[in-house]
Amino acid sequence: MPRLLIDTDPGVDDAFALALAARAPEVDLAAVTTVFGNVGLPATTANALGLLAACERPDVPVAAGAARALVFPAVREAGHVHGEDGLSGQSARLPRHPGLTPGGAVPLLARVLAESPEPVTIAPIGPLTNIALLLAAYPDLKPKIARLVVMGGGLTGGNSTPAAEFNLWADPEAAYRVLVEEDVPTLLVPIDLTYRCAVDGPWLDALRDSGPLGALLESFTPSYRAHYTSLLGRDCTILHDAVAVAEAILPGTLRTERLPITVQTTGPGRGAVIADRRLGVPPSPGYREIDVAVDTDLDALRALVLDRLR
Amino acid sequence: MPRLLIDTDPGVDDAFALALAARAPEVDLAAVTTVFGNVGLPATTANALGLLAACERPDVPVAAGAARALVFPAVREAGHVHGEDGLSGQSARLPRHPGLTPGGAVPLLARVLAESPEPVTIAPIGPLTNIALLLAAYPDLKPKIARLVVMGGGLTGGNSTPAAEFNLWADPEAAYRVLVEEDVPTLLVPIDLTYRCAVDGPWLDALRDSGPLGALLESFTPSYRAHYTSLLGRDCTILHDAVAVAEAILPGTLRTERLPITVQTTGPGRGAVIADRRLGVPPSPGYREIDVAVDTDLDALRALVLDRLR
Amino acid sequence: MPRLLIDTDPGVDDAFALALAARAPEVDLAAVTTVFGNVGLPATTANALGLLAACERPDVPVAAGAARALVFPAVREAGHVHGEDGLSGQSARLPRHPGLTPGGAVPLLARVLAESPEPVTIAPIGPLTNIALLLAAYPDLKPKIARLVVMGGGLTGGNSTPAAEFNLWADPEAAYRVLVEEDVPTLLVPIDLTYRCAVDGPWLDALRDSGPLGALLESFTPSYRAHYTSLLGRDCTILHDAVAVAEAILPGTLRTERLPITVQTTGPGRGAVIADRRLGVPPSPGYREIDVAVDTDLDALRALVLDRLR
Amino acid sequence: MPRLLIDTDPGVDDAFALALAARAPEVDLAAVTTVFGNVGLPATTANALGLLAACERPDVPVAAGAARALVFPAVREAGHVHGEDGLSGQSARLPRHPGLTPGGAVPLLARVLAESPEPVTIAPIGPLTNIALLLAAYPDLKPKIARLVVMGGGLTGGNSTPAAEFNLWADPEAAYRVLVEEDVPTLLVPIDLTYRCAVDGPWLDALRDSGPLGALLESFTPSYRAHYTSLLGRDCTILHDAVAVAEAILPGTLRTERLPITVQTTGPGRGAVIADRRLGVPPSPGYREIDVAVDTDLDALRALVLDRLR
Ligand SMILES: [Ca+2]
Ligand SMILES: [Ca+2]
Ligand SMILES: [Ca+2]
Ligand SMILES: [Ca+2]
């Protein structure tokens, strides 16, 4: 069975994504690693442990990674969106997990890759710090990575700043290293698509009524849902990371285009993805062609996520 | 009659824009100033002089401005698009003009503003160097500027680089000063709209057959038209600057939105406009709300330009 | 008699420099222009006017220039060093001046240059904004500039930041344009030398007792002298700008070296001069060779200033 | 016995430094890791292996690290100084080493730290890429680092560029992370001091005649010595890295000062150390106080190195 590694900063949408991966019959969730991001590393790590326990997957090893960005300190965390604990203040509802794998995220990722007979998919759904460190410190393991399915970036604007999406903005140097400088097959799932995959109130109601896991996940959404409802002017929730993980467990779920991209690291555009969408021009130096998710069957995706989380 | 000043770097589309302004009964074209850009300053200045002569407007004073960008030297000119002489190699067809107003572009702009009883519209349709110098060296004259109608920028990508449109890319520091730091009423006409205003082969044929000025202008288009036809995969020509000048002579031609914008001056996004299109967020420091042209009656605009240039 | 133009942001040391120029028999002080800097433009302009009146030079025209930096807004002014009014709170002691020349600093500088039969020396002793505007808006006048004698920069560190001296830090883009991109003969007088020219308590006492102008100038020094005394741990005052003006009125006063330099405009080194002092290497692109003042007869300089201001 | 780790890019001066460490009775050289730098990673790794063999230390494990900089690709290597093979074309004289430790530099460094009962000194004498990765991927091991003795930086200018010394210039982001963002005790040995420690022709002659190791090391110096002789105008060789390693094996060899520093990562100053040497000012944000080597007994140092390498 194909193996999957998830690097995450839970986070409400990470919680949905983790649950999706933990319950997917198509993949073997080989490990989960954590990174600072939506909230600080202690909280994202505690949340990852508790979510795996809630999914009855205490067998999945969890290790804690970077508490800060690769080069420059990031400015602030996204706690105002996800709540102080990353789960709308509801993280105490999570069960206990037997405990953290010692040694840290990067060594755990490296060990899983080294020991796996087949290449492994990695789904980074937080800042790309751990992944940049993995690729830079263990370049010999790159052939063991089947694909990076990265949630991040925005082709027509950002959410953390006018230009930058949160995951890239939180560590632009790591994003530049992973997305532009490496040659591992990479699919980027930007917010242009994840916003279109929004789920609405009835979807969340159906999730809540579907069983204990659905009820638990729904219980994490109040402040997150309020954020998006106020932002977008209608009752909705954006499950960014779950869109990427759906593709990671069922390749082909998302329709992609190949685009040359780079990452801006300075000025007001710090953390922005720049895609070269000009027609008829040769590739620019400093850009790399990667796959970018541009569309999906929206209703089918929503139904899939609901079905898997019930 | 409202006065109009045009700051330009002709350039094929500048030629159309200049002719439009020179023949508009609605405005008094008080002066034309030139700037480096599509080609070097000597060529843009010669072209501006010849174009006014061809429009039978030798009365319009012309002065030469900046031969280079405000702070850093620009990398290259756009001669490959407009031909080495800026007019597809056809500039020798232009008649003689009585001659340049001595003293330079910025003093001429300042003199027109100072002597005008009413505020004057300025249409900068090249790099913003002269305009930045005018505003910085003559701040007392700002109340004499009715509006800047600026051709430049791209909200969803550029043409000179993946991120930057030519006019802003050619002098990002000047663009930042004019668009973000000043408080003069400003309308930005970005390439997102000008590309949609493309004219096709039959339009150019009709122009050619409409009379001597139309025939002259059409004669400047071959290499420019070939550039866009190859780029866009269909026979078309983009009259960027003419779209801005249409608005300058007939206010209300373009539909606008107010958007907070800034200009990136470093990295791969150098010269990019960043617009804050996020919903529900307070304004970011370093951004200014300006009017951005987002739509127009495309066929009416094409008909207007054709009618005025015949 | 050689003409001299002074562009200044008084400021205590500017006051000494202005007085030196106003009383120098060797030069014709053709005009004084003001710029934001040590304090805001209204105060620097009022101080320049009053200082010329106090020197019995109401004949020298004064015009007000840039109230802000060329591209990006500067962070703060140096009012904590020079006092809120730029003259240690003593500016009310200055006599009245017949008034400002209308039209602004850049047009006045241009007019003096245009009308002068011989090339004119310019001594910029504040942020370089007006000078950048002059060179950019009136490039034809560059042959009329004999030399720029610029007070600014630090070769081994700054005073406003660890890397940047105040005048360059206040407008790094203007400094880059003037010092690196232009070809006007330029002498830079950096703080490495001006600190060595410090005057001490007895020197200030002698000045105070030398006559009415000396007493007036000494009356401006208390908070400025306190700043340097606390900084350097001994009773002293640094007359930065007067060192440059001494050279402007008596060429050869300072010993110079030719050095390739550039100006950093980004990051923690924003506003720093970088000099290439490596031996045996070819010139780097983006650097220009200028003259840098490296030494002088310190006691002779102090005696000269004291003698001229009595 | 105190343990020492050396991270290196041999390089002629690295060869001297490695030999010094390999033969020091005061320390246990626990491992050597390699990094790109003076020449590419394959050559620096081969050189490190051969040098340890030549020093009769095949017991020291060697692992290969980063082949490129942490974030952005570096522009060029220093092969013109050290010769294409890093050792003036003489690397074929080196004996064979039993072989590389698999798994890479960062895991080897981590393993030595984890297994060491006492904190270990690390002497990074190449670009800081491996060290940045170690600190970022294994933050729990930081208490196991006694001190970083880093050769790099220049307080009054650089050698690779006017502002930047080679090791910092080759990976400024890694240098920023290690020197400014971490809290491990750090001593920086800048070129200001290493140039003063130059050795001359007679010193090299004495080394050559001292025995087989001395003769081998001297044989690596011709192109390197020619570079410095041409640069500095006298027959000399600069053993940058050996100065740092002398301190690492005999703490207290260098006299140090505590200085707040930062690293510039953009513009012409990319890779420069900025030290805040202003008196009487509070610490600036974005700076960290570290120890900087400022002086030593020059003759004693030269004698020590000569004595140890004979
Ligand atoms: Ca996430
Ligand atoms: Ca144009
Ligand atoms: Ca001053
Ligand atoms: Ca080295």
mmCIF file with all atom_site columns, N, CA and C and ligand atoms in Angstrom, chain C residues 8-10 13-14 38 125-126 167 241, ligand 3:
data_model
loop_
_atom_site.group_PDB
_atom_site.id
_atom_site.type_symbol
_atom_site.label_atom_id
_atom_site.label_alt_id
_atom_site.label_comp_id
_atom_site.label_asym_id
_atom_site.label_entity_id
_atom_site.label_seq_id
_atom_site.pdbx_PDB_ins_code
_atom_site.Cartn_x
_atom_site.Cartn_y
_atom_site.Cartn_z
_atom_site.occupancy
_atom_site.B_iso_or_equiv
_atom_site.pdbx_formal_charge
_atom_site.auth_seq_id
_atom_site.auth_comp_id
_atom_site.auth_asym_id
_atom_site.auth_atom_id
_atom_site.pdbx_PDB_model_num
ATOM   1  N  N  . THR C 1 8   ? 20.837 72.117 2.700  1.00 0.00 ? 8   THR C N  1
ATOM   2  C  CA . THR C 1 8   ? 21.071 71.907 4.138  1.00 0.00 ? 8   THR C CA 1
ATOM   3  C  C  . THR C 1 8   ? 19.798 71.626 4.915  1.00 0.00 ? 8   THR C C  1
ATOM   4  N  N  . ASP C 1 9   ? 19.952 70.993 6.076  1.00 0.00 ? 9   ASP C N  1
ATOM   5  C  CA . ASP C 1 9   ? 18.831 70.687 6.975  1.00 0.00 ? 9   ASP C CA 1
ATOM   6  C  C  . ASP C 1 9   ? 19.147 71.148 8.392  1.00 0.00 ? 9   ASP C C  1
ATOM   7  N  N  . PRO C 1 10  ? 19.362 72.445 8.608  1.00 0.00 ? 10  PRO C N  1
ATOM   8  C  CA . PRO C 1 10  ? 19.864 72.877 9.933  1.00 0.00 ? 10  PRO C CA 1
ATOM   9  C  C  . PRO C 1 10  ? 18.881 72.538 11.037 1.00 0.00 ? 10  PRO C C  1
ATOM   10 N  N  . ASP C 1 13  ? 25.132 71.438 13.417 1.00 0.00 ? 13  ASP C N  1
ATOM   11 C  CA . ASP C 1 13  ? 26.373 71.474 12.645 1.00 0.00 ? 13  ASP C CA 1
ATOM   12 C  C  . ASP C 1 13  ? 26.156 72.176 11.309 1.00 0.00 ? 13  ASP C C  1
ATOM   13 N  N  . ASP C 1 14  ? 24.917 72.095 10.764 1.00 0.00 ? 14  ASP C N  1
ATOM   14 C  CA . ASP C 1 14  ? 24.600 72.877 9.567  1.00 0.00 ? 14  ASP C CA 1
ATOM   15 C  C  . ASP C 1 14  ? 24.713 74.372 9.854  1.00 0.00 ? 14  ASP C C  1
ATOM   16 N  N  . ASN C 1 38  ? 17.440 66.710 9.854  1.00 0.00 ? 38  ASN C N  1
ATOM   17 C  CA . ASN C 1 38  ? 17.617 66.740 11.307 1.00 0.00 ? 38  ASN C CA 1
ATOM   18 C  C  . ASN C 1 38  ? 16.299 67.013 12.008 1.00 0.00 ? 38  ASN C C  1
ATOM   19 N  N  . ILE C 1 125 ? 24.657 69.111 2.539  1.00 0.00 ? 125 ILE C N  1
ATOM   20 C  CA . ILE C 1 125 ? 24.992 68.733 3.914  1.00 0.00 ? 125 ILE C CA 1
ATOM   21 C  C  . ILE C 1 125 ? 23.756 68.242 4.666  1.00 0.00 ? 125 ILE C C  1
ATOM   22 N  N  . GLY C 1 126 ? 22.807 67.700 3.914  1.00 0.00 ? 126 GLY C N  1
ATOM   23 C  CA . GLY C 1 126 ? 21.624 67.038 4.473  1.00 0.00 ? 126 GLY C CA 1
ATOM   24 C  C  . GLY C 1 126 ? 21.327 65.815 3.625  1.00 0.00 ? 126 GLY C C  1
ATOM   25 N  N  . ASN C 1 167 ? 22.658 61.241 7.006  1.00 0.00 ? 167 ASN C N  1
ATOM   26 C  CA . ASN C 1 167 ? 22.242 61.842 5.728  1.00 0.00 ? 167 ASN C CA 1
ATOM   27 C  C  . ASN C 1 167 ? 21.923 60.777 4.677  1.00 0.00 ? 167 ASN C C  1
ATOM   28 N  N  . ASP C 1 241 ? 29.058 68.946 9.261  1.00 0.00 ? 241 ASP C N  1
ATOM   29 C  CA . ASP C 1 241 ? 28.837 69.678 8.021  1.00 0.00 ? 241 ASP C CA 1
ATOM   30 C  C  . ASP C 1 241 ? 29.865 70.780 7.793  1.00 0.00 ? 241 ASP C C  1
HETATM 31 CA CA . CA  E 2 .   ? 23.114 68.498 7.980  1.00 0.00 ? 3   CA  E CA 1
#
